[in-house]
Amino acid sequence: MRVAVVGAGAIGAYVGAALHRAGADVHLLARGPHLAAMQQHGVRTLSPRGDWTARVPATDQPKEIGPVDHVFLGLKANSYAACGPLVEPLLDRHTSVIAAQNGIPWWYFHRHGGPHDGTRVESVDPDGSVSAVLAPERAIGCVVYAATELEGPGVVRHLEGTRFSIGEPDRTISRRCQEFSEAMQQGGLKCPVEPDLRNDIWIKLLGNISFNPISALTRATMRQMCLHDSTRGVIELMMTETLQVAAALGCRPDISIERRLAGAERVGDHRTSTLQDLEKGKPLELDVLLAAVIELAAITGVPVPTLRTVDAISDLLAQGAAA
């Protein structure tokens, strides 16, 4: 099995190293000092489960890799529309694209069934620009429950969690999903193939839609947001509205708001990816989190006043960060 990791940052390099340990033919696509460090020293993983190093081939030239069986996409969702030059040399007729993204994916309504089947979500696929590069037919969904950070070039700090749930948009248990899942498990990670990954998408989104923008606005960690009563109240409202949108689309995630908050509090003083991006001067990945759900709320007629308020404020922050 050949795998190319496009965007081998904290999550991508961690997955690539695990697959390499399982014996897969893995290639990492990265750039800058991080790429140079991985080429020279491999991927060094620091984890409560034990530290280890994997000598994974790494490059910034996708043509050196060529066609693969699976592309694992570790890029931010706001980079997808422009990733064609990185992905196209890796594609064969049957190549899958496994996108480890937060929020609502561009393929959400592909083979969804029902009245919204085939609907394009403008917030995540503006004018079809993402679908033109990443055909929905290639997509395997992926919901990441692992927390990692780049501690330095070539060094991944694994904080918690090893689960990467995957699934087909049409809810089938495909051979390509099973193949990737088996390799991930052999590499020491959890990778269940879910019959309906959309439920997992909403479970993960409950936290991302609330904690990520609030953390960027307040500079607070997960624990701090959970322990501040007023902020916790806003987060509960955001989660409630999000669950109402999910229900309107036929999804009822098997998790309570209290349980989701308790899990976030256990993470401790972790800074969300959005806060980390803000601190590094990177674009904020909020369209697939907030704007997409507000768009889905409009499609389904669900009122989401708290989400709209936080979106308005965080969008101003995002514009300032991008300036």
mmCIF file of C-alpha atoms in Angstrom:
data_model
loop_
_atom_site.group_PDB
_atom_site.id
_atom_site.type_symbol
_atom_site.label_atom_id
_atom_site.label_comp_id
_atom_site.label_asym_id
_atom_site.label_seq_id
_atom_site.Cartn_x
_atom_site.Cartn_y
_atom_site.Cartn_z
ATOM 1 C CA MET A 1 0.000 0.000 0.000
ATOM 2 C CA ARG A 2 1.417 3.367 -1.086
ATOM 3 C CA VAL A 3 0.410 6.479 0.854
ATOM 4 C CA ALA A 4 1.346 10.122 0.338
ATOM 5 C CA VAL A 5 0.815 12.546 3.192
ATOM 6 C CA VAL A 6 0.163 16.001 1.754
ATOM 7 C CA GLY A 7 0.774 18.566 4.460
ATOM 8 C CA ALA A 8 2.901 16.517 6.834
ATOM 9 C CA GLY A 9 2.527 18.819 9.815
ATOM 10 C CA ALA A 10 1.736 17.704 13.349
ATOM 11 C CA ILE A 11 -1.115 15.342 12.423
ATOM 12 C CA GLY A 12 0.167 14.368 8.977
ATOM 13 C CA ALA A 13 3.676 13.490 10.132
ATOM 14 C CA TYR A 14 2.260 11.556 13.102
ATOM 15 C CA VAL A 15 0.032 9.468 10.819
ATOM 16 C CA GLY A 16 2.801 9.007 8.255
ATOM 17 C CA ALA A 17 5.227 7.801 10.895
ATOM 18 C CA ALA A 18 2.654 5.320 12.239
ATOM 19 C CA LEU A 19 1.901 3.943 8.767
ATOM 20 C CA HIS A 20 5.624 3.641 8.063
ATOM 21 C CA ARG A 21 5.996 1.668 11.279
ATOM 22 C CA ALA A 22 3.259 -0.645 9.976
ATOM 23 C CA GLY A 23 5.277 -1.339 6.840
ATOM 24 C CA ALA A 24 3.359 0.828 4.371
ATOM 25 C CA ASP A 25 5.219 2.618 1.570
ATOM 26 C CA VAL A 26 4.744 6.167 2.900
ATOM 27 C CA HIS A 27 5.991 9.485 1.562
ATOM 28 C CA LEU A 28 5.677 12.848 3.312
ATOM 29 C CA LEU A 29 5.116 16.096 1.458
ATOM 30 C CA ALA A 30 6.241 19.164 3.396
ATOM 31 C CA ARG A 31 8.441 22.238 3.070
ATOM 32 C CA GLY A 32 10.895 24.526 4.853
ATOM 33 C CA PRO A 33 12.865 23.697 7.997
ATOM 34 C CA HIS A 34 10.342 21.008 8.968
ATOM 35 C CA LEU A 35 11.006 19.161 5.700
ATOM 36 C CA ALA A 36 14.775 19.544 6.077
ATOM 37 C CA ALA A 37 14.650 18.141 9.611
ATOM 38 C CA MET A 38 12.559 15.136 8.561
ATOM 39 C CA GLN A 39 14.884 14.422 5.636
ATOM 40 C CA GLN A 40 17.903 14.503 7.915
ATOM 41 C CA HIS A 41 16.602 12.940 11.120
ATOM 42 C CA GLY A 42 13.211 11.378 10.307
ATOM 43 C CA VAL A 43 10.005 12.073 12.233
ATOM 44 C CA ARG A 44 10.627 12.141 15.959
ATOM 45 C CA THR A 45 7.466 11.510 17.995
ATOM 46 C CA LEU A 46 7.291 12.415 21.679
ATOM 47 C CA SER A 47 4.335 10.726 23.345
ATOM 48 C CA PRO A 48 3.054 9.520 26.715
ATOM 49 C CA ARG A 49 2.896 6.135 24.953
ATOM 50 C CA GLY A 50 6.664 6.220 24.364
ATOM 51 C CA ASP A 51 9.026 8.236 22.170
ATOM 52 C CA TRP A 52 10.078 6.883 18.777
ATOM 53 C CA THR A 53 11.586 7.927 15.456
ATOM 54 C CA ALA A 54 10.530 6.900 11.944
ATOM 55 C CA ARG A 55 12.752 7.418 8.902
ATOM 56 C CA VAL A 56 10.026 8.285 6.415
ATOM 57 C CA PRO A 57 10.919 9.560 2.918
ATOM 58 C CA ALA A 58 10.063 13.259 2.682
ATOM 59 C CA THR A 59 10.072 15.726 -0.204
ATOM 60 C CA ASP A 60 8.513 18.940 -1.483
ATOM 61 C CA GLN A 61 8.104 17.552 -5.001
ATOM 62 C CA PRO A 62 4.980 15.389 -5.478
ATOM 63 C CA LYS A 63 6.210 14.227 -8.892
ATOM 64 C CA GLU A 64 9.042 12.418 -7.088
ATOM 65 C CA ILE A 65 6.386 10.327 -5.322
ATOM 66 C CA GLY A 66 4.054 9.576 -8.210
ATOM 67 C CA PRO A 67 0.666 7.824 -8.039
ATOM 68 C CA VAL A 68 -0.349 6.266 -4.724
ATOM 69 C CA ASP A 69 -3.257 4.252 -3.328
ATOM 70 C CA HIS A 70 -4.214 6.822 -0.699
ATOM 71 C CA VAL A 71 -3.544 10.538 -0.255
ATOM 72 C CA PHE A 72 -3.796 11.539 3.396
ATOM 73 C CA LEU A 73 -4.553 15.258 3.419
ATOM 74 C CA GLY A 74 -3.122 17.032 6.449
ATOM 75 C CA LEU A 75 -3.636 20.549 5.099
ATOM 76 C CA LYS A 76 -6.011 23.089 6.585
ATOM 77 C CA ALA A 77 -9.368 23.096 4.806
ATOM 78 C CA ASN A 78 -8.845 26.672 3.617
ATOM 79 C CA SER A 79 -5.904 25.376 1.527
ATOM 80 C CA TYR A 80 -7.839 22.700 -0.352
ATOM 81 C CA ALA A 81 -8.868 24.786 -3.366
ATOM 82 C CA ALA A 82 -5.219 25.623 -4.092
ATOM 83 C CA CYS A 83 -3.739 22.154 -3.470
ATOM 84 C CA GLY A 84 -4.154 20.851 -7.017
ATOM 85 C CA PRO A 85 -0.439 21.059 -7.961
ATOM 86 C CA LEU A 86 0.419 19.034 -4.845
ATOM 87 C CA VAL A 87 -2.246 16.372 -5.258
ATOM 88 C CA GLU A 88 -2.587 15.810 -9.006
ATOM 89 C CA PRO A 89 0.784 14.020 -9.512
ATOM 90 C CA LEU A 90 -0.240 11.551 -6.785
ATOM 91 C CA LEU A 91 -3.527 10.487 -8.346
ATOM 92 C CA ASP A 92 -4.221 7.275 -10.178
ATOM 93 C CA ARG A 93 -7.594 6.028 -11.307
ATOM 94 C CA HIS A 94 -8.463 4.514 -7.924
ATOM 95 C CA THR A 95 -6.559 6.846 -5.561
ATOM 96 C CA SER A 96 -8.575 7.880 -2.514
ATOM 97 C CA VAL A 97 -8.254 11.209 -0.721
ATOM 98 C CA ILE A 98 -8.515 10.932 3.063
ATOM 99 C CA ALA A 99 -9.035 14.437 4.393
ATOM 100 C CA ALA A 100 -8.269 14.869 8.089
ATOM 101 C CA GLN A 101 -10.188 18.106 8.450
ATOM 102 C CA ASN A 102 -12.270 19.696 11.150
ATOM 103 C CA GLY A 103 -15.774 20.921 10.497
ATOM 104 C CA ILE A 104 -18.104 20.286 7.559
ATOM 105 C CA PRO A 105 -16.261 18.652 4.630
ATOM 106 C CA TRP A 106 -16.724 19.657 1.005
ATOM 107 C CA TRP A 107 -18.171 16.191 0.251
ATOM 108 C CA TYR A 108 -20.841 16.338 3.005
ATOM 109 C CA PHE A 109 -23.878 15.959 0.703
ATOM 110 C CA HIS A 110 -22.165 13.658 -1.821
ATOM 111 C CA ARG A 111 -24.261 10.464 -1.907
ATOM 112 C CA HIS A 112 -26.045 11.758 1.173
ATOM 113 C CA GLY A 113 -29.516 10.720 0.046
ATOM 114 C CA GLY A 114 -32.700 12.611 0.795
ATOM 115 C CA PRO A 115 -33.745 16.120 -0.231
ATOM 116 C CA HIS A 116 -30.278 17.655 0.127
ATOM 117 C CA ASP A 117 -28.355 15.037 -1.867
ATOM 118 C CA GLY A 118 -25.682 16.687 -4.006
ATOM 119 C CA THR A 119 -26.079 20.124 -2.405
ATOM 120 C CA ARG A 120 -22.864 22.143 -2.465
ATOM 121 C CA VAL A 121 -21.966 23.945 0.771
ATOM 122 C CA GLU A 122 -20.694 27.306 -0.465
ATOM 123 C CA SER A 123 -18.769 28.092 2.729
ATOM 124 C CA VAL A 124 -16.458 25.113 2.269
ATOM 125 C CA ASP A 125 -16.613 24.674 -1.512
ATOM 126 C CA PRO A 126 -16.959 28.192 -2.956
ATOM 127 C CA ASP A 127 -18.057 28.023 -6.594
ATOM 128 C CA GLY A 128 -17.070 24.339 -6.587
ATOM 129 C CA SER A 129 -13.373 25.222 -6.357
ATOM 130 C CA VAL A 130 -12.579 22.412 -3.909
ATOM 131 C CA SER A 131 -14.608 19.753 -5.734
ATOM 132 C CA ALA A 132 -12.773 20.689 -8.938
ATOM 133 C CA VAL A 133 -9.473 19.743 -7.282
ATOM 134 C CA LEU A 134 -10.634 16.987 -4.925
ATOM 135 C CA ALA A 135 -13.388 15.022 -6.642
ATOM 136 C CA PRO A 136 -15.984 13.930 -4.050
ATOM 137 C CA GLU A 137 -15.871 10.423 -5.582
ATOM 138 C CA ARG A 138 -12.315 10.073 -4.235
ATOM 139 C CA ALA A 139 -13.182 11.246 -0.722
ATOM 140 C CA ILE A 140 -12.932 9.119 2.385
ATOM 141 C CA GLY A 141 -13.998 11.101 5.434
ATOM 142 C CA CYS A 142 -11.735 11.237 8.456
ATOM 143 C CA VAL A 143 -12.479 12.580 11.931
ATOM 144 C CA VAL A 144 -9.387 13.085 14.088
ATOM 145 C CA TYR A 145 -9.597 12.565 17.837
ATOM 146 C CA ALA A 146 -5.833 12.817 18.396
ATOM 147 C CA ALA A 147 -4.153 15.999 19.657
ATOM 148 C CA THR A 148 -0.636 16.760 18.423
ATOM 149 C CA GLU A 149 1.643 19.775 18.116
ATOM 150 C CA LEU A 150 4.834 20.490 16.237
ATOM 151 C CA GLU A 151 7.333 21.043 19.018
ATOM 152 C CA GLY A 152 10.028 21.905 16.502
ATOM 153 C CA PRO A 153 11.080 21.022 12.956
ATOM 154 C CA GLY A 154 10.704 17.276 12.559
ATOM 155 C CA VAL A 155 9.448 16.831 16.137
ATOM 156 C CA VAL A 156 5.804 15.911 16.839
ATOM 157 C CA ARG A 157 4.471 16.133 20.367
ATOM 158 C CA HIS A 158 1.581 13.681 20.772
ATOM 159 C CA LEU A 159 -0.630 14.953 23.584
ATOM 160 C CA GLU A 160 -3.547 12.533 23.701
ATOM 161 C CA GLY A 161 -5.809 10.277 21.669
ATOM 162 C CA THR A 162 -5.018 7.852 18.852
ATOM 163 C CA ARG A 163 -8.384 7.551 17.113
ATOM 164 C CA PHE A 164 -8.897 8.427 13.455
ATOM 165 C CA SER A 165 -12.429 7.426 12.440
ATOM 166 C CA ILE A 166 -12.946 7.024 8.696
ATOM 167 C CA GLY A 167 -15.927 6.337 6.469
ATOM 168 C CA GLU A 168 -17.413 6.511 2.981
ATOM 169 C CA PRO A 169 -19.847 9.297 2.050
ATOM 170 C CA ASP A 170 -22.336 6.656 0.836
ATOM 171 C CA ARG A 171 -22.138 4.783 4.191
ATOM 172 C CA THR A 172 -20.730 1.568 2.707
ATOM 173 C CA ILE A 173 -17.904 -0.389 4.347
ATOM 174 C CA SER A 174 -15.505 -0.335 1.409
ATOM 175 C CA ARG A 175 -12.376 -2.359 0.790
ATOM 176 C CA ARG A 176 -10.311 0.823 0.474
ATOM 177 C CA CYS A 177 -11.435 1.953 3.933
ATOM 178 C CA GLN A 178 -10.674 -1.450 5.419
ATOM 179 C CA GLU A 179 -7.214 -1.471 3.855
ATOM 180 C CA PHE A 180 -6.300 1.920 5.284
ATOM 181 C CA SER A 181 -7.826 1.080 8.665
ATOM 182 C CA GLU A 182 -5.815 -2.136 8.968
ATOM 183 C CA ALA A 183 -2.552 -0.319 8.223
ATOM 184 C CA MET A 184 -3.316 2.401 10.770
ATOM 185 C CA GLN A 185 -4.061 -0.212 13.417
ATOM 186 C CA GLN A 186 -0.856 -2.079 12.647
ATOM 187 C CA GLY A 187 0.946 1.223 13.199
ATOM 188 C CA GLY A 188 -0.531 1.546 16.694
ATOM 189 C CA LEU A 189 -3.465 3.867 15.993
ATOM 190 C CA LYS A 190 -7.213 3.358 16.287
ATOM 191 C CA CYS A 191 -8.995 3.657 12.961
ATOM 192 C CA PRO A 192 -12.588 2.365 13.029
ATOM 193 C CA VAL A 193 -14.518 2.323 9.752
ATOM 194 C CA GLU A 194 -17.825 3.959 10.620
ATOM 195 C CA PRO A 195 -21.025 3.104 8.731
ATOM 196 C CA ASP A 196 -22.115 6.754 8.996
ATOM 197 C CA LEU A 197 -19.185 9.065 9.638
ATOM 198 C CA ARG A 198 -21.438 12.117 9.627
ATOM 199 C CA ASN A 199 -22.390 11.394 13.240
ATOM 200 C CA ASP A 200 -18.696 11.533 14.169
ATOM 201 C CA ILE A 201 -18.330 14.770 12.210
ATOM 202 C CA TRP A 202 -21.003 16.398 14.380
ATOM 203 C CA ILE A 203 -19.534 15.010 17.616
ATOM 204 C CA LYS A 204 -16.132 16.508 16.809
ATOM 205 C CA LEU A 205 -17.744 19.683 15.498
ATOM 206 C CA LEU A 206 -19.518 20.275 18.810
ATOM 207 C CA GLY A 207 -16.157 21.143 20.310
ATOM 208 C CA ASN A 208 -14.517 22.796 17.301
ATOM 209 C CA ILE A 209 -17.425 25.137 16.538
ATOM 210 C CA SER A 210 -17.377 26.506 20.068
ATOM 211 C CA PHE A 211 -13.931 26.125 21.634
ATOM 212 C CA ASN A 212 -11.936 27.105 18.544
ATOM 213 C CA PRO A 213 -13.374 30.587 17.880
ATOM 214 C CA ILE A 214 -13.837 31.356 21.585
ATOM 215 C CA SER A 215 -10.212 30.398 22.295
ATOM 216 C CA ALA A 216 -9.000 32.686 19.515
ATOM 217 C CA LEU A 217 -11.114 35.564 20.830
ATOM 218 C CA THR A 218 -10.059 35.093 24.470
ATOM 219 C CA ARG A 219 -6.611 33.407 24.142
ATOM 220 C CA ALA A 220 -7.870 30.837 26.662
ATOM 221 C CA THR A 221 -7.019 27.141 26.929
ATOM 222 C CA MET A 222 -9.576 24.343 26.952
ATOM 223 C CA ARG A 223 -9.572 24.081 30.726
ATOM 224 C CA GLN A 224 -9.900 27.829 31.226
ATOM 225 C CA MET A 225 -12.929 28.035 28.927
ATOM 226 C CA CYS A 226 -14.640 25.150 30.709
ATOM 227 C CA LEU A 227 -14.053 26.589 34.176
ATOM 228 C CA HIS A 228 -15.242 30.128 33.380
ATOM 229 C CA ASP A 229 -18.992 30.019 34.074
ATOM 230 C CA SER A 230 -20.144 32.698 31.618
ATOM 231 C CA THR A 231 -17.972 31.427 28.797
ATOM 232 C CA ARG A 232 -19.094 27.871 29.497
ATOM 233 C CA GLY A 233 -22.682 29.094 29.175
ATOM 234 C CA VAL A 234 -22.002 30.569 25.731
ATOM 235 C CA ILE A 235 -20.344 27.325 24.654
ATOM 236 C CA GLU A 236 -23.359 25.327 25.839
ATOM 237 C CA LEU A 237 -25.662 27.534 23.740
ATOM 238 C CA MET A 238 -23.424 27.084 20.687
ATOM 239 C CA MET A 239 -23.430 23.315 21.168
ATOM 240 C CA THR A 240 -27.221 23.231 21.599
ATOM 241 C CA GLU A 241 -27.774 25.141 18.350
ATOM 242 C CA THR A 242 -25.284 22.894 16.550
ATOM 243 C CA LEU A 243 -27.114 19.749 17.661
ATOM 244 C CA GLN A 244 -30.377 21.245 16.406
ATOM 245 C CA VAL A 245 -28.870 21.736 12.936
ATOM 246 C CA ALA A 246 -27.496 18.189 12.970
ATOM 247 C CA ALA A 247 -30.937 16.822 13.913
ATOM 248 C CA ALA A 248 -32.555 18.756 11.069
ATOM 249 C CA LEU A 249 -30.180 16.931 8.715
ATOM 250 C CA GLY A 250 -30.995 13.540 10.192
ATOM 251 C CA CYS A 251 -27.970 13.165 12.492
ATOM 252 C CA ARG A 252 -28.269 12.583 16.213
ATOM 253 C CA PRO A 253 -24.741 12.279 17.648
ATOM 254 C CA ASP A 254 -24.599 9.892 20.583
ATOM 255 C CA ILE A 255 -23.081 12.318 23.077
ATOM 256 C CA SER A 256 -24.416 14.839 25.587
ATOM 257 C CA ILE A 257 -23.225 18.418 25.877
ATOM 258 C CA GLU A 258 -22.149 17.787 29.469
ATOM 259 C CA ARG A 259 -20.057 14.811 28.418
ATOM 260 C CA ARG A 260 -18.478 16.819 25.589
ATOM 261 C CA LEU A 261 -17.579 19.594 28.032
ATOM 262 C CA ALA A 262 -16.176 17.123 30.551
ATOM 263 C CA GLY A 263 -13.951 15.630 27.871
ATOM 264 C CA ALA A 264 -12.692 19.049 26.865
ATOM 265 C CA GLU A 265 -11.922 19.955 30.464
ATOM 266 C CA ARG A 266 -9.844 16.782 30.840
ATOM 267 C CA VAL A 267 -7.643 17.917 27.961
ATOM 268 C CA GLY A 268 -6.339 20.616 30.315
ATOM 269 C CA ASP A 269 -4.339 23.656 29.251
ATOM 270 C CA HIS A 270 -4.271 22.758 25.560
ATOM 271 C CA ARG A 271 -4.462 25.594 23.017
ATOM 272 C CA THR A 272 -6.828 24.877 20.135
ATOM 273 C CA SER A 273 -5.478 24.716 16.591
ATOM 274 C CA THR A 274 -7.239 28.010 15.804
ATOM 275 C CA LEU A 275 -5.503 29.754 18.686
ATOM 276 C CA GLN A 276 -2.169 28.274 17.605
ATOM 277 C CA ASP A 277 -2.766 29.561 14.053
ATOM 278 C CA LEU A 278 -3.629 33.019 15.391
ATOM 279 C CA GLU A 279 -0.432 33.124 17.441
ATOM 280 C CA LYS A 280 1.605 32.094 14.388
ATOM 281 C CA GLY A 281 -0.068 34.654 12.115
ATOM 282 C CA LYS A 282 -1.701 31.956 9.964
ATOM 283 C CA PRO A 283 -5.178 32.179 8.379
ATOM 284 C CA LEU A 284 -7.942 31.018 10.695
ATOM 285 C CA GLU A 285 -9.861 27.892 9.662
ATOM 286 C CA LEU A 286 -13.333 29.095 10.664
ATOM 287 C CA ASP A 287 -15.444 28.817 7.499
ATOM 288 C CA VAL A 288 -15.723 25.015 7.764
ATOM 289 C CA LEU A 289 -16.594 25.334 11.452
ATOM 290 C CA LEU A 290 -18.916 28.285 11.981
ATOM 291 C CA ALA A 291 -19.908 29.637 8.573
ATOM 292 C CA ALA A 292 -20.719 26.188 7.185
ATOM 293 C CA VAL A 293 -23.057 25.294 10.041
ATOM 294 C CA ILE A 294 -24.791 28.684 9.776
ATOM 295 C CA GLU A 295 -25.272 27.960 6.055
ATOM 296 C CA LEU A 296 -26.735 24.537 6.894
ATOM 297 C CA ALA A 297 -28.988 26.213 9.465
ATOM 298 C CA ALA A 298 -30.331 28.504 6.741
ATOM 299 C CA ILE A 299 -30.951 25.506 4.452
ATOM 300 C CA THR A 300 -32.886 23.669 7.168
ATOM 301 C CA GLY A 301 -34.611 26.688 8.747
ATOM 302 C CA VAL A 302 -33.007 26.288 12.185
ATOM 303 C CA PRO A 303 -32.417 29.543 14.162
ATOM 304 C CA VAL A 304 -28.839 29.826 15.428
ATOM 305 C CA PRO A 305 -28.501 33.309 17.017
ATOM 306 C CA THR A 306 -25.502 32.465 19.225
ATOM 307 C CA LEU A 307 -23.564 30.910 16.360
ATOM 308 C CA ARG A 308 -24.285 33.962 14.195
ATOM 309 C CA THR A 309 -23.059 36.353 16.899
ATOM 310 C CA VAL A 310 -19.806 34.485 17.524
ATOM 311 C CA ASP A 311 -19.279 34.120 13.768
ATOM 312 C CA ALA A 312 -19.640 37.884 13.237
ATOM 313 C CA ILE A 313 -17.044 38.672 15.898
ATOM 314 C CA SER A 314 -14.593 35.927 14.969
ATOM 315 C CA ASP A 315 -14.850 36.802 11.270
ATOM 316 C CA LEU A 316 -13.613 40.293 12.104
ATOM 317 C CA LEU A 317 -10.740 38.702 14.012
ATOM 318 C CA ALA A 318 -9.966 36.434 11.046
ATOM 319 C CA GLN A 319 -9.894 39.391 8.662
ATOM 320 C CA GLY A 320 -7.441 41.168 10.934
ATOM 321 C CA ALA A 321 -5.257 38.081 11.193
ATOM 322 C CA ALA A 322 -5.159 37.770 7.411
ATOM 323 C CA ALA A 323 -4.287 41.432 6.837
#
